[in-house]
Short mmCIF file of C-alpha atoms in Angstrom, two decimals:
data_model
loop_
_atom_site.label_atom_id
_atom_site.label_comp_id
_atom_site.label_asym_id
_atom_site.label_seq_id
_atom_site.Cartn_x
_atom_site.Cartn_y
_atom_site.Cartn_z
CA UNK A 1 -30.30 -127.84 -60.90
CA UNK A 2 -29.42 -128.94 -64.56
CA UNK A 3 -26.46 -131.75 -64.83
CA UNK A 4 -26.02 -130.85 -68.52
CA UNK A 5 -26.16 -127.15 -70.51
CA UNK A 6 -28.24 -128.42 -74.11
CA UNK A 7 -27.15 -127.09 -77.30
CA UNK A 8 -29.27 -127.43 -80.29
CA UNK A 9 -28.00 -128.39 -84.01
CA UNK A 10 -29.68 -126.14 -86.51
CA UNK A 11 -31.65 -128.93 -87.38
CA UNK A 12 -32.67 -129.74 -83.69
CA UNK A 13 -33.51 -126.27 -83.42
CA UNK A 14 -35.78 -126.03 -86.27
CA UNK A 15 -37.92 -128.84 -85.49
CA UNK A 16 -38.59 -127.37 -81.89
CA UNK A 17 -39.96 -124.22 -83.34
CA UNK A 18 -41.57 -125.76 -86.43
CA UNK A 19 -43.57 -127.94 -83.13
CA UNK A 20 -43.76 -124.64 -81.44
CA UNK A 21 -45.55 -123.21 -83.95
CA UNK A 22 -47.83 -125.47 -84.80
CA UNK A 23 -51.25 -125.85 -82.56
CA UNK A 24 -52.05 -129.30 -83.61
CA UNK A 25 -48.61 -130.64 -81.93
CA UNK A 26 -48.94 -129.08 -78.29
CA UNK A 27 -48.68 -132.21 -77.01
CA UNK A 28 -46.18 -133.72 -78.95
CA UNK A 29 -44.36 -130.09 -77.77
CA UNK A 30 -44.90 -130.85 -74.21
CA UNK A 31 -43.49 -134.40 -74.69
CA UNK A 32 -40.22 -133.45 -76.34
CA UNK A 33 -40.05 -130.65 -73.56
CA UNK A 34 -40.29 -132.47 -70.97
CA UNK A 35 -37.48 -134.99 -72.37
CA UNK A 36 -35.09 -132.24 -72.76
CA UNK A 37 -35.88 -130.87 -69.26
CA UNK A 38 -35.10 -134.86 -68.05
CA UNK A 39 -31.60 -134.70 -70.68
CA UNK A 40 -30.69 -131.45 -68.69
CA UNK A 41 -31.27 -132.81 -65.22
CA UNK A 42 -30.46 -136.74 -65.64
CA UNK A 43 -30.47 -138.12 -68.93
CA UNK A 44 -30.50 -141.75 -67.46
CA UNK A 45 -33.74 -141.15 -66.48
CA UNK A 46 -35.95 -144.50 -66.87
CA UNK A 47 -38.88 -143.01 -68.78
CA UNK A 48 -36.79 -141.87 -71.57
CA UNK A 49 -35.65 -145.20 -72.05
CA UNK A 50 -32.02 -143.77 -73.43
CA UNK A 51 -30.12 -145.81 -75.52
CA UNK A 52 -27.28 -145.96 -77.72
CA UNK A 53 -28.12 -145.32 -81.51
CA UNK A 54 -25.60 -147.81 -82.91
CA UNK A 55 -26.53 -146.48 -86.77
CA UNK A 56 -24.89 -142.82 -86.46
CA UNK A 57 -22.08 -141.19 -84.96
CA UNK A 58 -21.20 -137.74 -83.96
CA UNK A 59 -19.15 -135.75 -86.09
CA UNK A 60 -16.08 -136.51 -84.14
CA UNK A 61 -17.01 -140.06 -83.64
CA UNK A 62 -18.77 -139.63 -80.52
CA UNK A 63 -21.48 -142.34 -79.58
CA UNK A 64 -24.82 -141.04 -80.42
CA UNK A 65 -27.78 -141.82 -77.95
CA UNK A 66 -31.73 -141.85 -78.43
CA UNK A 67 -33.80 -140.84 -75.87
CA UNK A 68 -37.87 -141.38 -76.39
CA UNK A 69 -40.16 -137.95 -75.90
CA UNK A 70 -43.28 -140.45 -76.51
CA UNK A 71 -44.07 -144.28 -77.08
CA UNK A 72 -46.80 -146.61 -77.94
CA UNK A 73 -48.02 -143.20 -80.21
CA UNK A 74 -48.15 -143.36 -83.72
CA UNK A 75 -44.64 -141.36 -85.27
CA UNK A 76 -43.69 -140.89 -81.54
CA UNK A 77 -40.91 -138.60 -80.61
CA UNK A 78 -37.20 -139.49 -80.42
CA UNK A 79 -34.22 -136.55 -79.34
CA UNK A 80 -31.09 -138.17 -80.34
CA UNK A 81 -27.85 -136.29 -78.66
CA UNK A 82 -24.20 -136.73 -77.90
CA UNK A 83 -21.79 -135.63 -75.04
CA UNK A 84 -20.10 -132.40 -75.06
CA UNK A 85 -18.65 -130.71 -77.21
CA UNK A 86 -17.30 -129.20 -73.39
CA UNK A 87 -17.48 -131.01 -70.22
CA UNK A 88 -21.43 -130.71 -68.79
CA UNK A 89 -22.55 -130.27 -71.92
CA UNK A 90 -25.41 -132.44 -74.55
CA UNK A 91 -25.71 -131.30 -78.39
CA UNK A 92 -29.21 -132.31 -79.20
CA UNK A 93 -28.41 -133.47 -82.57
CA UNK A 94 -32.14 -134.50 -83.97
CA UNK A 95 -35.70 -134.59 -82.68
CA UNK A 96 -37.62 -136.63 -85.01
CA UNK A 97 -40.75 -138.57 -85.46
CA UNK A 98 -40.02 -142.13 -85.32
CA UNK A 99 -41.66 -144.01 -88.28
#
């Protein structure tokens, strides 16, 4: 059972299908899948390896948090997300290649 409903920015959103879409990422869309699926159900989970992202802030000022999808992987993976905007609830805010 899922801890956390995910909501997606636009831009969150995008980049999922955009991965979706394309048949040279599968597995990078498998790895970013399975974080979310981990975000839902316990986003403390050690692989992800979630962290606060100190550089950005939520709109309202809410702490922002990275969470890894890949590592070790050339332009791995990260989902960054905050808490809420409602109780049991996780806006994915980004999910971008990390340079």
């Amino acid at each position: 059972m899922a801890k956390f409903k995910l909501l997606f920015t636009p831009e969150a959103q995008t980049t999922l299908v955009n991965l979706a879409k394309d048949p040279s990422a599968a597995k990078r869309l498998r790895a970013v899948q399975k974080t979310l699926g981990l975000l839902e159900s316990n986003p403390r989970h050690p692989s992800l390896q979630t962290h606060e992202y100190s550089k950005l802030a939520g709109p309202a000022g809410q702490k922002v948090f990275e969470a890894y999808a890949e590592n070790k992987t050339p332009a791995a993976f990260r989902v960054f997300w905050i808490y809420g905007p409602e109780a049991r609830q996780m806006t994915i805010v980004a999910i971008t290649p990390h340079p």
